[in-house]
N, CA, C and O of each residue as an XYZ file, in Angstrom:
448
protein
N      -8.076     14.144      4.929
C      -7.526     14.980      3.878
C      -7.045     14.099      2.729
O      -6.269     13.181      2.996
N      -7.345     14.252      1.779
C      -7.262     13.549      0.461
C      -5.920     13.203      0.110
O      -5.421     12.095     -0.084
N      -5.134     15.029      0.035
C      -3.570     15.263     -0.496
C      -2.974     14.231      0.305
O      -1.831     13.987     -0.083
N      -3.403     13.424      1.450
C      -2.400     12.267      2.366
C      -2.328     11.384      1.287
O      -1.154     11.516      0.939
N      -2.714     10.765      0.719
C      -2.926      9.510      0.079
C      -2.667     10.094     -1.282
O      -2.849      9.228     -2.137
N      -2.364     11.068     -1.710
C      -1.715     11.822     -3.088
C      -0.537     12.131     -2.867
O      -0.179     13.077     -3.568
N       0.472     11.619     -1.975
C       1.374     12.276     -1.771
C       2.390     11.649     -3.030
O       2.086     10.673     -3.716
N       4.067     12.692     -3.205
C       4.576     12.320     -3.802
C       5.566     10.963     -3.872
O       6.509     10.781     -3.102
N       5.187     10.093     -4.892
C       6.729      8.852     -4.536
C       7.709      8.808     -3.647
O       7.946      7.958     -2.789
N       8.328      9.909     -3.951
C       9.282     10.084     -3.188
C       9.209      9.318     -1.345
O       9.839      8.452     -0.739
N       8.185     10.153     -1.070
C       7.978     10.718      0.548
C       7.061      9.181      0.545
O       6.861      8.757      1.683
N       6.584      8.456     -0.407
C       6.271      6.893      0.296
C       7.023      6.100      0.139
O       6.912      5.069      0.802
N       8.483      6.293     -1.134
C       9.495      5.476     -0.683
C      10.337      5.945      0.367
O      11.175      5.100      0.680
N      10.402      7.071      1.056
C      10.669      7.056      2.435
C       9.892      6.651      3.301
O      10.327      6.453      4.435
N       8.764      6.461      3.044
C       8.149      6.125      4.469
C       8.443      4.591      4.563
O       8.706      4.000      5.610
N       8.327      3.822      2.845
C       8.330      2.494      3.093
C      10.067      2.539      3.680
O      10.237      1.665      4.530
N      10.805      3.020      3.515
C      12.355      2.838      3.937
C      12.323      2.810      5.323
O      12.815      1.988      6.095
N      11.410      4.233      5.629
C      11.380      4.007      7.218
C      10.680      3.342      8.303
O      10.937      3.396      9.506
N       9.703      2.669      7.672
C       9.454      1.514      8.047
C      10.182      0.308      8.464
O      10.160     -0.319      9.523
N      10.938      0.110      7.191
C      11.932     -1.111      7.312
C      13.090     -0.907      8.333
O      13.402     -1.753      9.170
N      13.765      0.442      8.161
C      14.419      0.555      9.025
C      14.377      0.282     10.677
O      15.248     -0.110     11.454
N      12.773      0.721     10.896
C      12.116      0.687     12.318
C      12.001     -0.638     12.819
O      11.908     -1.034     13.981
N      12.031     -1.416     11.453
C      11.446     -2.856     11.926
C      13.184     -3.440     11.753
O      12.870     -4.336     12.535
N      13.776     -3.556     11.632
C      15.122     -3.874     11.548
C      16.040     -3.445     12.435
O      16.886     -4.262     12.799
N      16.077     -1.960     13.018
C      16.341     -1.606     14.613
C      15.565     -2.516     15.365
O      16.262     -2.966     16.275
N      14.053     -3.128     15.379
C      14.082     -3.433     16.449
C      14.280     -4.912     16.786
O      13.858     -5.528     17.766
N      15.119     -5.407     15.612
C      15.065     -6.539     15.496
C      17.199     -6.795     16.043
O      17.866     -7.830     16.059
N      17.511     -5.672     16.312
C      18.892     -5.428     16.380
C      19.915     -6.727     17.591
O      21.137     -6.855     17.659
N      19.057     -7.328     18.212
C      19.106     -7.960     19.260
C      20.130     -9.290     19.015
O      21.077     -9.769     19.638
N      19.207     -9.714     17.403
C      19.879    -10.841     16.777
C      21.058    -10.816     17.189
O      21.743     -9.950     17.733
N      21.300    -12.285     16.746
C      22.711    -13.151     16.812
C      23.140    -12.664     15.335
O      24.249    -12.131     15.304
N      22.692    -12.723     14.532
C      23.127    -12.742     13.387
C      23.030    -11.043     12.719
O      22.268    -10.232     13.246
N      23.836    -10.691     11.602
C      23.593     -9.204     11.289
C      23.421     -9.089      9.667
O      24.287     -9.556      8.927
N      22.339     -8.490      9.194
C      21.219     -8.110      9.866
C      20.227     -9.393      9.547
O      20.227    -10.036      8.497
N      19.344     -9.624     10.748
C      18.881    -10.480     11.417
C      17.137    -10.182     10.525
O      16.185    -10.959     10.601
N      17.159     -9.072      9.871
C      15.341     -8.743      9.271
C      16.210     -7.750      8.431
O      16.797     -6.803      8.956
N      16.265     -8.097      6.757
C      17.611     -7.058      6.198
C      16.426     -6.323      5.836
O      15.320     -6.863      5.861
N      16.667     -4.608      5.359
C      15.968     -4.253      4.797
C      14.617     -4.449      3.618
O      13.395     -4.321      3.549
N      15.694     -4.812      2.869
C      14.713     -4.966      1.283
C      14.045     -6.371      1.718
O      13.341     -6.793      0.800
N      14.055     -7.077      2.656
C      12.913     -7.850      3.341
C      12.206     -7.585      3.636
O      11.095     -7.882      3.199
N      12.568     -6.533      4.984
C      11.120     -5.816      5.851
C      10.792     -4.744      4.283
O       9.731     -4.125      4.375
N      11.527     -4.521      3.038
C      10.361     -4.106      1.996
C       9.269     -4.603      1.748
O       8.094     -4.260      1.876
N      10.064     -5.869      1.195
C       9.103     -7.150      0.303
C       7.983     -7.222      1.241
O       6.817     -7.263      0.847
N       8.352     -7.241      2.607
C       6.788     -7.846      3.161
C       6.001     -6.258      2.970
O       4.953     -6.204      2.327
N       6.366     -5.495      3.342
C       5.565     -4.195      2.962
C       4.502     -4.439      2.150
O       3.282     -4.450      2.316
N       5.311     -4.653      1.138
C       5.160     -4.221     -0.518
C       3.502     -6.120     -0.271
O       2.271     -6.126     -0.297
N       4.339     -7.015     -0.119
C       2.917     -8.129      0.272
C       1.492     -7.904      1.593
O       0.322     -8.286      1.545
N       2.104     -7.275      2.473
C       1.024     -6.735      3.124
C      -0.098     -5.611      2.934
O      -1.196     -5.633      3.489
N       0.368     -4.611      2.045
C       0.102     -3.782      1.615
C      -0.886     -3.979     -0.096
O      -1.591     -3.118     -0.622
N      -0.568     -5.513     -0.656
C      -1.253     -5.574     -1.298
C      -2.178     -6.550     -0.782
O      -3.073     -6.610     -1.626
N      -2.419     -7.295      0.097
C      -3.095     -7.804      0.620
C      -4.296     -6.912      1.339
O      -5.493     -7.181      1.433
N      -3.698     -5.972      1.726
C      -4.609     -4.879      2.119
C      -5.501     -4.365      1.058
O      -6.724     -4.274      1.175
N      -4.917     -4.083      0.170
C      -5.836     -3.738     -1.430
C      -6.467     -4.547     -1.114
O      -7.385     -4.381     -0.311
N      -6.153     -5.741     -1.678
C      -7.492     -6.933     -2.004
C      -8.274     -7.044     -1.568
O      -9.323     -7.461     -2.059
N      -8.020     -6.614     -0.132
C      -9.068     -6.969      0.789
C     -10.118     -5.296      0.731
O     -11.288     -5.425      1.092
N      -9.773     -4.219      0.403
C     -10.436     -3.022      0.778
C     -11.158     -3.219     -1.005
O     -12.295     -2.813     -1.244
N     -10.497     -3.725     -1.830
C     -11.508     -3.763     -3.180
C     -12.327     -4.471     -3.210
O     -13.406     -4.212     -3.744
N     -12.056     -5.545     -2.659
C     -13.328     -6.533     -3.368
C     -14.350     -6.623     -1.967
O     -15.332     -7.364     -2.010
N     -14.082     -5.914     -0.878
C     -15.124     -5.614      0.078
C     -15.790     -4.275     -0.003
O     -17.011     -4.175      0.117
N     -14.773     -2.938     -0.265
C     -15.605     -1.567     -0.236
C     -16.051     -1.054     -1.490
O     -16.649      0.022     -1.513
N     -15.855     -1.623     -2.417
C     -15.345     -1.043     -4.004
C     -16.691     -1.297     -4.321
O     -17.272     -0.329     -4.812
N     -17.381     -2.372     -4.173
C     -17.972     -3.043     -5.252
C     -19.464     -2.097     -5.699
O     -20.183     -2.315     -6.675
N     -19.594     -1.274     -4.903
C     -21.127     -0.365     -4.962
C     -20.099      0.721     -5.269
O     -20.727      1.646     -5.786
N     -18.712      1.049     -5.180
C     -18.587      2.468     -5.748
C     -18.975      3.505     -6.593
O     -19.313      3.227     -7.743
N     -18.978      4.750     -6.168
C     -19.891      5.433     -7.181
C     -19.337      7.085     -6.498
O     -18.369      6.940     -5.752
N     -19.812      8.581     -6.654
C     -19.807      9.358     -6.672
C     -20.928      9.805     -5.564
O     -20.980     10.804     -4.845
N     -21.831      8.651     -5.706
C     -22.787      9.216     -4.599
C     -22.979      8.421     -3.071
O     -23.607      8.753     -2.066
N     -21.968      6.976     -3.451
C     -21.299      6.628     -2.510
C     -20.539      6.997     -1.719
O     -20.746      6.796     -0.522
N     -19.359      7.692     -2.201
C     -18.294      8.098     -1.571
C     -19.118      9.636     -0.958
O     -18.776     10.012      0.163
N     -19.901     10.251     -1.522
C     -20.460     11.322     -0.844
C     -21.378     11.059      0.691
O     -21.483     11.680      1.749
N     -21.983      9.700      0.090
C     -22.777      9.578      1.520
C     -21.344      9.075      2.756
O     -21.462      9.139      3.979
N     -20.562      8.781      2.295
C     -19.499      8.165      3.351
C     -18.798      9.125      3.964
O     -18.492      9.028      5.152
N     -18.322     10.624      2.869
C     -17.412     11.479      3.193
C     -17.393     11.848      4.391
O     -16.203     11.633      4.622
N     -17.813     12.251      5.355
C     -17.774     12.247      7.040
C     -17.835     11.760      7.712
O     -18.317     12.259      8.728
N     -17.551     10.851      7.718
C     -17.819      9.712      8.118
C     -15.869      9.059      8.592
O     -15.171      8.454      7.778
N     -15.384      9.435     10.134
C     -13.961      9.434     10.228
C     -13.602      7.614     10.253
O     -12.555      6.968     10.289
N     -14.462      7.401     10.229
C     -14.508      5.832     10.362
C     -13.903      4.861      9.391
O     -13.042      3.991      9.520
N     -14.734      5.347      8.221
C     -14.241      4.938      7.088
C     -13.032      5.424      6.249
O     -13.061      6.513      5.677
N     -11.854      4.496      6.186
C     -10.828      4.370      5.767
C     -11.200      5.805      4.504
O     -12.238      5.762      3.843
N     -10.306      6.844      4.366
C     -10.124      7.678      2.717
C     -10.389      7.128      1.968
O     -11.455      7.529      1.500
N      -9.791      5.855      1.212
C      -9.947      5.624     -0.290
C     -11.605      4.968     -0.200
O     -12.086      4.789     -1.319
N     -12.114      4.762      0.448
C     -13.552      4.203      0.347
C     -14.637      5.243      0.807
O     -15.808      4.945      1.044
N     -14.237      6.177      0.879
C     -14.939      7.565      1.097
C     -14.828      8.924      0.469
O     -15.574      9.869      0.725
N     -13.331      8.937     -0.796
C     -13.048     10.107     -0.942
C     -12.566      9.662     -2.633
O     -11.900      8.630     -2.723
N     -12.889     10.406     -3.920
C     -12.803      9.535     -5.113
C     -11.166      9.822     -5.158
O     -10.482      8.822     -5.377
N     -10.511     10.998     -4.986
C      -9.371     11.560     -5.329
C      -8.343     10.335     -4.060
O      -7.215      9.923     -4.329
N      -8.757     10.144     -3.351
C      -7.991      9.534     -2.075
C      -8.684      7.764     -3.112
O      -7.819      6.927     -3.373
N      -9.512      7.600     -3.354
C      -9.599      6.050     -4.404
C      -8.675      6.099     -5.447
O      -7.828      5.207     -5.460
N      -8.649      6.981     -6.362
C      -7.545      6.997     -7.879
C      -6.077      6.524     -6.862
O      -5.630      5.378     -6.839
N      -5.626      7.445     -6.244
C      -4.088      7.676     -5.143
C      -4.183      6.166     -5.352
O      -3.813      5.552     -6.353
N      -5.021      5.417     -3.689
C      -4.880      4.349     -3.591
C      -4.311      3.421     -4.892
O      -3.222      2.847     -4.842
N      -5.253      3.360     -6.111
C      -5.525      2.757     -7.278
C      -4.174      2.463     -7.790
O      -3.795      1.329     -8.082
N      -3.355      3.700     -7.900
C      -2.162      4.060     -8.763
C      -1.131      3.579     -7.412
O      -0.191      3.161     -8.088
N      -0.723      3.380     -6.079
C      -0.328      2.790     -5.430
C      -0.261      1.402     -5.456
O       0.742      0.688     -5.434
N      -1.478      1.085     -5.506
C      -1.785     -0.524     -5.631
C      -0.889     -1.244     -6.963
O      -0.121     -2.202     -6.877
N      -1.280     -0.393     -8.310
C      -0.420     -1.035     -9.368
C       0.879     -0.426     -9.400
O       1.466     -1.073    -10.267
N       1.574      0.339     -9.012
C       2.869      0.596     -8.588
C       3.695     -0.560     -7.421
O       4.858     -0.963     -7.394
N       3.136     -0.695     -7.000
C       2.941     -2.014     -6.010
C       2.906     -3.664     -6.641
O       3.374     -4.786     -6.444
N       2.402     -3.240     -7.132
C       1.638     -4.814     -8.376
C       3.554     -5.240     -8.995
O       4.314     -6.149     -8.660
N       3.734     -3.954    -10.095
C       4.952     -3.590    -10.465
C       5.963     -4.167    -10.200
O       6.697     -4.882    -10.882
N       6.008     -3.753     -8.895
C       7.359     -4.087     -8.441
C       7.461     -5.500     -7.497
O       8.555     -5.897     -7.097
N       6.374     -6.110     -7.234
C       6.419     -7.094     -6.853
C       6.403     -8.034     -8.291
O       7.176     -8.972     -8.096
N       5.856     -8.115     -9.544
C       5.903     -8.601    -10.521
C       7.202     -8.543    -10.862
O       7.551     -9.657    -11.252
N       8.351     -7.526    -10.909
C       9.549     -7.537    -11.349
C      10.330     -8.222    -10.271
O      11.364     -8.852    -10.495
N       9.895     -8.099     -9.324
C      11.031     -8.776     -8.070
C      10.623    -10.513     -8.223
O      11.572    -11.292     -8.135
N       9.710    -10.890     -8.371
C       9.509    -12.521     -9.085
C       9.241    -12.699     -9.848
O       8.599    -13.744     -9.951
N       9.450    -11.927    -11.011
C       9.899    -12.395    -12.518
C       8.536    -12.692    -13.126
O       8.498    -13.497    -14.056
N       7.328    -12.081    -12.662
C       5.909    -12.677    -13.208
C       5.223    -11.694    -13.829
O       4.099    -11.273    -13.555
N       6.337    -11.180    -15.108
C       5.824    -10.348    -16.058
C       5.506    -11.162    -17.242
O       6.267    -11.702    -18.045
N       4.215    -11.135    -17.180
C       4.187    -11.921    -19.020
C       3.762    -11.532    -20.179
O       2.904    -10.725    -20.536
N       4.572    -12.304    -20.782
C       5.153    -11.767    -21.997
C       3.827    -11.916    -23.233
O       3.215    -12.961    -23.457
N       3.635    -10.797    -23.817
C       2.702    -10.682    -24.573
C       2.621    -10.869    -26.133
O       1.552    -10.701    -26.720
Protein backbone atom coordinates (compact mmCIF):
# COMPACT_ATOMS: atom_id res chain seq x y z
CA UNK A 1 0.00 0.00 0.00
CA UNK A 2 1.50 3.21 -1.13
CA UNK A 3 -0.39 5.64 1.70
CA UNK A 4 2.46 3.55 4.15
CA UNK A 5 5.30 5.40 2.87
CA UNK A 6 3.00 8.78 2.48
CA UNK A 7 2.35 8.90 5.81
CA UNK A 8 2.18 12.10 7.83
CA UNK A 9 5.54 13.68 9.68
CA UNK A 10 4.13 13.55 12.48
CA UNK A 11 3.48 9.61 12.85
CA UNK A 12 7.40 9.12 11.43
CA UNK A 13 8.66 11.38 14.01
CA UNK A 14 6.94 9.05 16.30
CA UNK A 15 7.96 6.14 14.95
CA UNK A 16 11.61 7.47 14.75
CA UNK A 17 11.02 8.41 18.72
CA UNK A 18 9.83 5.03 19.16
CA UNK A 19 12.40 3.46 17.92
CA UNK A 20 14.90 5.18 20.01
CA UNK A 21 13.06 4.69 22.88
CA UNK A 22 12.97 0.73 22.19
CA UNK A 23 16.56 0.80 21.63
CA UNK A 24 17.38 2.71 24.86
CA UNK A 25 14.97 0.45 27.12
CA UNK A 26 16.88 -2.17 25.97
CA UNK A 27 19.95 -0.88 26.64
CA UNK A 28 18.60 -0.06 30.41
CA UNK A 29 21.05 -2.57 31.98
CA UNK A 30 23.94 0.01 31.79
CA UNK A 31 26.09 1.18 34.51
CA UNK A 32 25.75 4.46 33.40
CA UNK A 33 22.24 6.55 32.72
CA UNK A 34 21.31 6.83 29.91
CA UNK A 35 23.77 4.43 28.60
CA UNK A 36 22.28 4.87 24.38
CA UNK A 37 20.55 8.61 25.03
CA UNK A 38 17.88 9.18 22.78
CA UNK A 39 18.75 11.83 20.19
CA UNK A 40 21.67 9.20 19.62
CA UNK A 41 19.68 6.17 18.94
CA UNK A 42 18.11 9.33 16.51
CA UNK A 43 21.26 10.33 14.84
CA UNK A 44 22.01 6.76 14.01
CA UNK A 45 18.44 6.42 12.60
CA UNK A 46 18.58 9.39 10.75
CA UNK A 47 22.58 7.73 9.30
CA UNK A 48 21.22 4.34 8.72
CA UNK A 49 18.36 5.31 7.06
CA UNK A 50 20.30 7.37 4.71
CA UNK A 51 22.58 4.86 4.00
CA UNK A 52 19.71 2.85 3.09
CA UNK A 53 18.72 5.54 0.40
CA UNK A 54 22.02 5.36 -1.14
CA UNK A 55 22.07 2.16 -1.38
CA UNK A 56 18.21 1.59 -2.86
CA UNK A 57 19.10 4.71 -5.46
CA UNK A 58 21.97 4.11 -7.02
CA UNK A 59 21.07 0.23 -7.23
CA UNK A 60 17.06 0.31 -8.04
CA UNK A 61 16.62 3.83 -9.44
CA UNK A 62 18.79 3.84 -12.22
CA UNK A 63 16.29 2.23 -15.11
CA UNK A 64 13.34 4.02 -13.32
CA UNK A 65 10.49 4.76 -15.29
CA UNK A 66 6.55 4.33 -15.23
CA UNK A 67 6.81 1.19 -17.04
CA UNK A 68 9.26 -0.07 -14.65
CA UNK A 69 7.60 0.36 -11.62
CA UNK A 70 4.48 -1.22 -13.47
CA UNK A 71 6.29 -4.35 -14.45
CA UNK A 72 7.48 -4.61 -10.63
CA UNK A 73 4.06 -3.58 -9.01
CA UNK A 74 3.22 -7.22 -7.75
CA UNK A 75 5.72 -8.21 -7.18
CA UNK A 76 5.73 -8.48 -2.78
CA UNK A 77 9.36 -8.83 -3.00
CA UNK A 78 10.32 -5.75 -4.10
CA UNK A 79 10.73 -3.10 -1.54
CA UNK A 80 7.46 -0.05 -2.40
CA UNK A 81 9.58 2.75 -3.39
CA UNK A 82 11.18 0.64 -6.29
CA UNK A 83 7.88 -0.63 -7.43
CA UNK A 84 5.29 2.02 -6.74
CA UNK A 85 5.95 5.90 -8.26
CA UNK A 86 3.74 7.55 -5.37
CA UNK A 87 5.61 5.20 -2.62
CA UNK A 88 9.23 6.62 -4.85
CA UNK A 89 8.26 10.64 -4.53
CA UNK A 90 7.32 9.63 -0.28
CA UNK A 91 10.65 7.90 -0.14
CA UNK A 92 12.37 10.96 -2.19
CA UNK A 93 10.92 13.73 0.14
CA UNK A 94 12.00 11.50 3.29
CA UNK A 95 15.39 11.06 2.09
CA UNK A 96 15.92 15.03 1.76
CA UNK A 97 14.09 15.72 4.97
CA UNK A 98 16.63 13.42 6.28
CA UNK A 99 19.56 15.01 4.27
CA UNK A 100 18.20 18.31 6.31
CA UNK A 101 18.52 17.50 9.37
CA UNK A 102 21.53 15.67 9.38
CA UNK A 103 23.15 18.77 7.44
CA UNK A 104 21.91 21.07 10.32
CA UNK A 105 22.98 18.73 13.13
CA UNK A 106 26.83 19.01 11.55
CA UNK A 107 26.77 22.28 10.44
CA UNK A 108 27.29 21.21 6.55
CA UNK A 109 25.04 23.75 5.13
CA UNK A 110 26.77 25.73 2.49
CA UNK A 111 26.64 28.84 2.09
CA UNK A 112 25.75 30.13 -1.29
Amino acid sequence: DPSRMAEPVNSQQQAKESIARGVTAASSDCAEEPCYPDSVALEHYRLAFLDYARFVISRFWGDASPEVFAKKAANPNIVLPNRNAAAAVAFARRVAKCLDEVERTYDLVAEH
